[in-house]
Coordinates of C-alpha atoms and ligand atoms in Angstrom, one line a residue:
X1 CA -24.0 -8.3 22.0
X2 CA -21.7 -9.2 19.2
X3 CA -21.9 -8.5 15.9
X4 CA -20.3 -10.1 13.2
X5 CA -20.0 -10.0 9.4
X6 CA -18.2 -12.3 6.7
X7 CA -17.0 -11.7 3.9
X8 CA -14.5 -12.2 1.1
X9 CA -11.1 -13.3 2.2
X10 CA -9.0 -9.8 2.4
X11 CA -5.6 -9.0 -0.4
X12 CA -3.0 -6.6 0.5
X13 CA -2.6 -4.5 -2.6
X14 CA 0.3 -2.9 -1.3
X15 CA 2.9 -4.4 1.5
X16 CA 6.4 -4.6 2.6
X17 CA 7.8 -7.9 3.9
X18 CA 11.7 -7.1 3.5
X19 CA 13.4 -9.4 4.0
X20 CA 15.6 -12.3 6.0
X21 CA 14.6 -12.2 9.7
X22 CA 12.2 -9.3 9.7
X23 CA 10.4 -11.7 7.1
X24 CA 9.9 -13.9 9.3
X25 CA 8.8 -11.5 11.6
X26 CA 6.1 -9.9 9.6
X27 CA 4.6 -12.4 7.1
X28 CA 2.6 -14.0 10.1
X29 CA 1.0 -10.7 10.3
X30 CA -0.3 -10.5 6.8
X31 CA -1.1 -14.2 6.3
X32 CA -3.3 -14.6 9.4
X33 CA -5.8 -11.8 7.6
X34 CA -4.8 -12.0 4.1
X35 CA -4.6 -14.5 0.9
X36 CA -2.7 -12.6 -1.2
X37 CA -0.2 -9.0 -1.0
X38 CA 1.1 -7.4 -4.1
X39 CA 4.8 -7.4 -2.5
X40 CA 6.8 -3.8 -2.7
X41 CA 10.2 -4.7 -4.4
X42 CA 12.8 -1.9 -2.1
X43 CA 14.9 -4.0 -1.1
X44 CA 18.5 -3.8 -0.7
X45 CA 19.6 -4.4 -3.7
X46 CA 15.9 -3.9 -5.2
X47 CA 14.4 -6.6 -7.1
X48 CA 15.2 -5.8 -10.3
X49 CA 14.3 -8.6 -13.0
X50 CA 12.4 -11.7 -12.9
X51 CA 15.7 -13.5 -11.7
X52 CA 15.2 -11.6 -8.6
X53 CA 11.8 -11.7 -8.5
X54 CA 12.1 -15.3 -8.6
X55 CA 14.6 -15.6 -5.8
X56 CA 12.9 -13.0 -3.3
X57 CA 9.3 -15.2 -3.9
X58 CA 11.2 -18.3 -2.5
X59 CA 12.4 -16.5 0.1
X60 CA 8.7 -15.9 1.4
X61 CA 7.5 -19.2 0.4
X62 CA 9.7 -20.6 3.1
X63 CA 9.3 -17.5 5.2
X64 CA 5.4 -18.7 5.0
X65 CA 3.8 -19.5 8.6
X66 CA 3.8 -23.4 9.0
X67 CA -0.5 -24.0 7.7
X68 CA -0.6 -20.5 6.1
X69 CA -2.0 -20.2 2.8
X70 CA -0.9 -17.2 1.1
X71 CA 0.1 -15.9 -2.3
X72 CA 3.1 -13.3 -2.6
X73 CA 2.2 -11.1 -5.3
X74 CA 5.3 -9.7 -6.9
X75 CA 6.4 -6.4 -8.4
X76 CA 9.4 -5.9 -10.0
X77 CA 11.3 -1.8 -8.9
X78 CA 11.8 -0.3 -12.8
X79 CA 15.1 1.7 -13.0
X80 CA 16.1 3.5 -16.2
X81 CA 17.9 -0.1 -17.1
X82 CA 15.0 -2.7 -17.1
X83 CA 14.7 -4.5 -20.2
X84 CA 11.1 -4.3 -21.5
X85 CA 11.6 -7.8 -22.9
X86 CA 12.6 -8.9 -18.8
X87 CA 9.1 -7.4 -17.7
X88 CA 7.1 -9.1 -20.2
X89 CA 8.4 -12.3 -19.4
X90 CA 8.0 -12.2 -16.1
X91 CA 4.6 -11.2 -16.7
X92 CA 4.0 -14.0 -19.1
X93 CA 4.2 -16.9 -16.6
X94 CA 2.4 -15.2 -14.2
X95 CA 4.8 -14.6 -11.4
X96 CA 4.7 -10.8 -11.7
X97 CA 2.0 -9.1 -11.8
X98 CA 3.5 -5.3 -11.3
X99 CA 5.5 -3.0 -12.0
X100 CA 7.1 -0.3 -9.3
X101 CA 8.3 3.1 -10.3
X102 CA 9.5 4.8 -7.5
X103 CA 10.9 8.3 -8.8
X104 CA 14.9 8.7 -7.8
X105 CA 14.8 9.5 -4.0
X106 CA 11.3 9.9 -3.3
X107 CA 11.1 7.2 -0.5
X108 CA 13.1 4.8 1.5
X109 CA 16.0 2.8 -1.0
X110 CA 14.2 4.8 -3.8
X111 CA 17.8 5.8 -5.1
X112 CA 18.0 3.3 -8.1
X113 CA 14.6 4.8 -8.9
X114 CA 13.5 7.3 -12.5
X115 CA 15.1 10.1 -13.1
X116 CA 14.2 10.8 -16.7
X117 CA 10.8 9.1 -17.5
X118 CA 12.3 9.3 -21.5
X119 CA 14.0 6.5 -20.3
X120 CA 11.4 4.4 -18.9
X121 CA 8.8 4.9 -21.9
X122 CA 10.1 1.6 -24.2
X123 CA 9.0 -0.7 -20.3
X124 CA 5.5 1.4 -20.5
X125 CA 5.0 1.3 -23.4
X126 CA 5.6 -2.9 -23.0
X127 CA 3.4 -2.9 -20.3
X128 CA 0.2 -0.4 -21.7
X129 CA 0.5 -4.0 -25.1
X130 CA 0.2 -6.7 -22.4
X131 CA -2.2 -4.8 -20.0
X132 CA 0.6 -4.8 -16.7
X133 CA -0.3 -2.4 -14.3
X134 CA 1.9 0.1 -13.0
X135 CA 2.5 1.1 -9.6
X136 CA 2.8 4.8 -9.1
X137 CA 4.6 6.1 -5.6
X138 CA 3.3 9.5 -6.7
X139 CA 5.6 12.2 -5.6
X140 CA 7.9 14.6 -7.1
X141 CA 11.4 15.3 -5.3
X142 CA 11.7 18.8 -6.5
X143 CA 13.6 20.2 -3.4
X144 CA 11.3 23.6 -4.2
X145 CA 7.8 21.6 -3.9
X146 CA 6.8 21.7 -0.3
X147 CA 6.5 17.6 0.9
X148 CA 3.0 18.5 1.8
X149 CA 2.4 19.0 -2.0
X150 CA 4.4 16.8 -3.3
X151 CA 1.3 14.1 -4.7
X152 CA -0.5 16.7 -5.6
X153 CA 2.2 18.3 -8.0
X154 CA 3.3 14.7 -9.5
X155 CA -0.3 14.1 -10.3
X156 CA 0.1 17.5 -13.1
X157 CA 3.4 17.4 -14.1
X158 CA 4.2 13.1 -14.4
X159 CA 0.9 11.1 -14.2
X160 CA -1.3 13.1 -16.6
X161 CA 1.6 13.2 -19.1
X162 CA 2.7 10.3 -18.7
X163 CA -1.0 8.5 -18.4
X164 CA -1.2 10.6 -22.4
X165 CA 2.1 9.8 -23.8
X166 CA 1.4 5.7 -23.4
X167 CA -2.1 5.1 -23.5
X168 CA -3.4 1.6 -22.5
X169 CA -1.2 1.6 -19.4
X170 CA -2.7 0.7 -16.3
X171 CA -1.7 2.2 -13.5
X172 CA -2.2 2.3 -10.1
X173 CA -2.0 5.6 -8.0
X174 CA -0.6 4.0 -4.6
X175 CA -1.2 5.0 -1.3
X176 CA -3.2 8.3 -2.4
X177 CA -3.6 10.9 0.4
X178 CA -5.0 14.0 -1.2
X179 CA -8.2 15.5 -2.0
X180 CA -6.5 16.0 -5.5
X181 CA -6.0 12.5 -6.3
X182 CA -9.0 11.4 -4.6
X183 CA -10.7 13.5 -7.6
X184 CA -8.0 12.5 -10.3
X185 CA -9.0 9.1 -10.0
X186 CA -13.0 9.9 -10.1
X187 CA -11.9 11.6 -13.3
X188 CA -11.4 9.0 -15.5
X189 CA -13.0 6.0 -15.3
X190 CA -10.3 4.0 -17.6
X191 CA -6.9 2.2 -16.6
X192 CA -6.9 3.9 -13.4
X193 CA -7.5 2.7 -10.1
X194 CA -5.4 3.6 -6.4
X195 CA -4.8 2.3 -3.6
X196 CA -5.6 3.8 0.3
X197 CA -3.3 2.5 3.1
X198 CA -5.2 2.3 6.6
X199 CA -3.1 5.1 8.5
X200 CA -3.9 7.4 6.1
X201 CA -7.7 6.6 7.3
X202 CA -7.1 7.8 10.2
X203 CA -4.2 9.9 10.8
X204 CA -3.6 13.8 9.8
X205 CA -0.5 15.6 9.0
X206 CA -1.4 17.2 13.4
X207 CA -1.6 13.6 14.7
X208 CA 2.5 13.5 14.1
X209 CA 3.0 17.1 15.2
X210 CA 0.9 18.6 17.0
X211 CA 2.0 18.2 21.4
X212 CA 5.5 16.5 20.4
X213 CA 6.4 14.7 17.2
X214 CA 5.3 11.1 17.0
X215 CA 7.8 9.5 14.3
X216 CA 5.9 6.4 14.2
X217 CA 2.7 8.4 12.7
X218 CA 5.6 9.5 10.0
X219 CA 5.0 7.7 6.4
X220 CA 5.4 8.5 2.8
X221 CA 3.6 10.0 1.3
X222 CA 3.3 12.1 4.8
X223 CA -0.4 12.2 6.1
X224 CA -2.1 15.7 4.6
X225 CA -4.7 17.9 6.7
X226 CA -7.6 16.5 8.0
X227 CA -9.7 17.6 4.5
X228 CA -7.5 15.4 2.6
X229 CA -8.5 12.5 5.2
X230 CA -12.2 13.3 5.2
X231 CA -11.8 12.8 1.0
X232 CA -9.3 9.5 1.1
X233 CA -12.6 8.1 3.7
X234 CA -15.0 8.9 1.4
X235 CA -13.9 7.3 -1.5
X236 CA -12.7 4.6 0.5
X237 CA -15.7 3.7 2.3
X238 CA -18.1 4.3 -0.8
X239 CA -17.9 1.3 -2.9
X240 CA -16.5 2.8 -6.2
X241 CA -14.4 -0.1 -7.4
X242 CA -11.4 2.1 -8.3
X243 CA -10.4 2.5 -4.9
X244 CA -8.7 -0.5 -3.2
X245 CA -7.0 -1.5 -0.4
X246 CA -3.2 -1.0 0.1
X247 CA -1.5 -1.0 3.8
X248 CA 1.4 -0.1 2.7
X249 CA 2.3 -1.7 6.1
X250 CA 6.2 -1.0 6.3
X251 CA 8.3 -2.7 9.2
X252 CA 11.7 -0.4 10.5
X253 CA 13.0 -1.3 14.1
X254 CA 11.8 0.9 16.7
X255 CA 15.9 1.8 17.0
X256 CA 15.4 3.3 13.0
X257 CA 11.6 5.3 13.8
X258 CA 12.6 7.4 17.5
X259 CA 15.3 8.4 15.6
X260 CA 16.9 11.9 14.8
X261 CA 16.0 11.1 10.8
X262 CA 13.5 8.6 11.3
X263 CA 12.8 6.7 8.8
X264 CA 8.9 6.0 7.1
X265 CA 6.3 4.3 7.6
X266 CA 3.4 3.0 9.7
X267 CA 3.3 -1.1 10.5
X268 CA 0.2 -1.7 9.9
X269 CA -0.6 -5.4 9.4
X270 CA -1.4 -6.2 12.5
X271 CA -4.6 -4.8 13.4
X272 CA -5.6 -3.4 9.7
X273 CA -8.6 -5.2 9.5
X274 CA -10.5 -4.2 12.7
X275 CA -9.4 -1.0 12.6
X276 CA -10.9 -0.8 8.6
X277 CA -13.9 -2.0 10.8
X278 CA -14.3 0.2 12.9
X279 CA -14.0 2.9 10.0
X280 CA -16.1 1.9 7.9
X281 CA -18.9 1.3 10.9
X282 CA -18.1 4.6 11.7
X283 CA -19.1 6.0 8.3
X284 CA -22.1 3.7 8.9
X285 CA -20.5 1.4 5.4
X286 CA -20.3 -1.7 6.6
X287 CA -21.7 -3.0 3.3
X288 CA -18.1 -1.7 1.5
X289 CA -15.5 -2.6 3.1
X290 CA -15.9 -6.0 1.5
X291 CA -15.6 -4.2 -1.8
X292 CA -12.7 -1.9 0.0
X293 CA -10.6 -5.2 1.0
X294 CA -11.7 -8.1 -1.2
X295 CA -13.0 -7.5 -4.8
X296 CA -12.1 -3.6 -5.6
X297 CA -8.6 -4.5 -6.3
X298 CA -8.2 -8.6 -7.9
X299 CA -11.1 -6.6 -10.1
X300 CA -8.4 -3.6 -11.2
X301 CA -5.4 -6.5 -10.8
X302 CA -8.0 -9.3 -13.4
X303 CA -8.0 -12.1 -10.7
X304 CA -10.3 -13.8 -9.3
X305 CA -11.7 -13.1 -6.0
X306 CA -10.9 -15.6 -3.2
X307 CA -13.2 -18.0 -2.4
X308 CA -12.4 -18.1 0.9
X309 CA -13.9 -15.4 4.0
X310 CA -13.1 -13.5 7.1
X311 CA -15.1 -13.1 9.9
X312 CA -15.1 -10.7 11.6
X313 CA -16.7 -10.1 16.0
X314 CA -17.8 -6.7 17.1
X315 CA -17.2 -7.4 21.1
X316 CA -18.9 -4.5 23.7
X317 CA -15.4 -3.8 25.2
X318 CA -12.3 -2.9 23.3
X319 CA -10.3 -5.9 22.2
X320 CA -6.1 -6.1 23.1
X321 CA -3.7 -6.9 20.2
X322 CA -0.1 -7.1 20.0
X323 CA 1.4 -3.4 21.1
X324 CA 4.7 -4.2 19.5
X325 CA 6.4 -7.3 17.3
X326 CA 9.2 -8.1 17.9
X327 CA 11.8 -9.3 15.3
X328 CA 15.4 -10.4 15.3
X329 CA 16.7 -7.1 14.3
X330 CA 15.0 -5.4 16.9
X331 CA 11.1 -4.4 18.2
X332 CA 8.5 -2.8 15.4
X333 CA 5.7 -0.8 16.7
X334 CA 2.2 -1.8 15.7
X335 CA 0.2 1.4 14.1
X336 CA -1.5 3.2 17.2
X337 CA -5.5 3.8 15.8
X338 CA -5.3 6.9 18.8
X339 CA -9.4 5.1 19.7
X340 CA -10.4 1.6 21.6
X341 CA -10.8 -1.3 19.0
X342 CA -14.5 -3.3 19.1
X343 CA -13.5 -5.6 16.2
X344 CA -11.4 -8.6 15.4
X345 CA -10.9 -11.0 12.8
X346 CA -11.7 -14.3 14.4
Ligands
LIG401 O1 6.0 5.1 4.6 C1 6.9 4.2 3.7 N1 7.3 3.5 4.0 N2 6.4 4.6 2.3 C2 7.6 4.2 1.4 O2 6.5 5.0 0.4 C3 8.7 3.1 1.9 C4 8.0 2.6 2.8 C5 8.9 2.1 3.3 O3 9.6 1.1 2.6 O4 9.6 1.9 4.6
LIG402 ZN1 5.4 1.4 0.4

């Protein structure tokens, strides 16, 4: 016996595609199931200007698998030197959908990010004026703040003051990992949304650290206590329009993950939809899967919902998926949810 559901084709509102050989290897994993993705700009060097975004978009389109129908939604990496007029022009022509703010030093390739938030005020004011969303990596980098508290402290020290100082600024809290993040979003019903990753719905910090260190579960923001995972699951599966899928699928080669100083990132593009179907089923919320993966994101970004669909089928027997993706730079391990998957996109 099998069960099927058909949903509006999903989009990924936070994705790392990288460049060159890695881009070529990971792109089909996303285009197989997703119609669009907000593409992160943290390349080396980062995607800072409209011209950078044009060039990167062309490289993505050139790397698409034959016959794939996929729209990369481009972002700009906010630096203290970003020109508000360049941002506005990139948005006005439809090329760039959002600006990404990394606090300097918060994560992979974030050293060109923001140290002094006053320096980016003119850009944020311009974005508020034109209704362009700001995607935020919400963690403080103060070495005195414990890594497990960095999101909660960011909300108080940075996010709330920035939002108060810039009325009308539309903000996406990216990859929230705490009940504090969920509560902050729920307390504000205007101009605020949040993405939630697949892996943060599945793992808590024990999965990383108990019984030996598991580098493929290490990402940033790092997974927190179980109570936070449960708060994320409740938010994602609630149907609340302020929460939507951003996988943060972030490929690093096994060599760089299984390392004395391992890179942050979980690669979930391959099995995200299968895992999500299972999570939503476990929460008795399959009816809200489409809102999370396919409706809430475009509604927040003021883009049309996709007109095509994706069908997911549940089998009696566990379904196989590739455990590794081979790239020209080396193998990339696909996220292991730690339970067998019965759902499959067909
Ligand atoms: O785990 C992560 N990996 N978090 C980020 O914020 C960046 C990403 C990456 O680029 O590898
Ligand atoms: Zn990311």
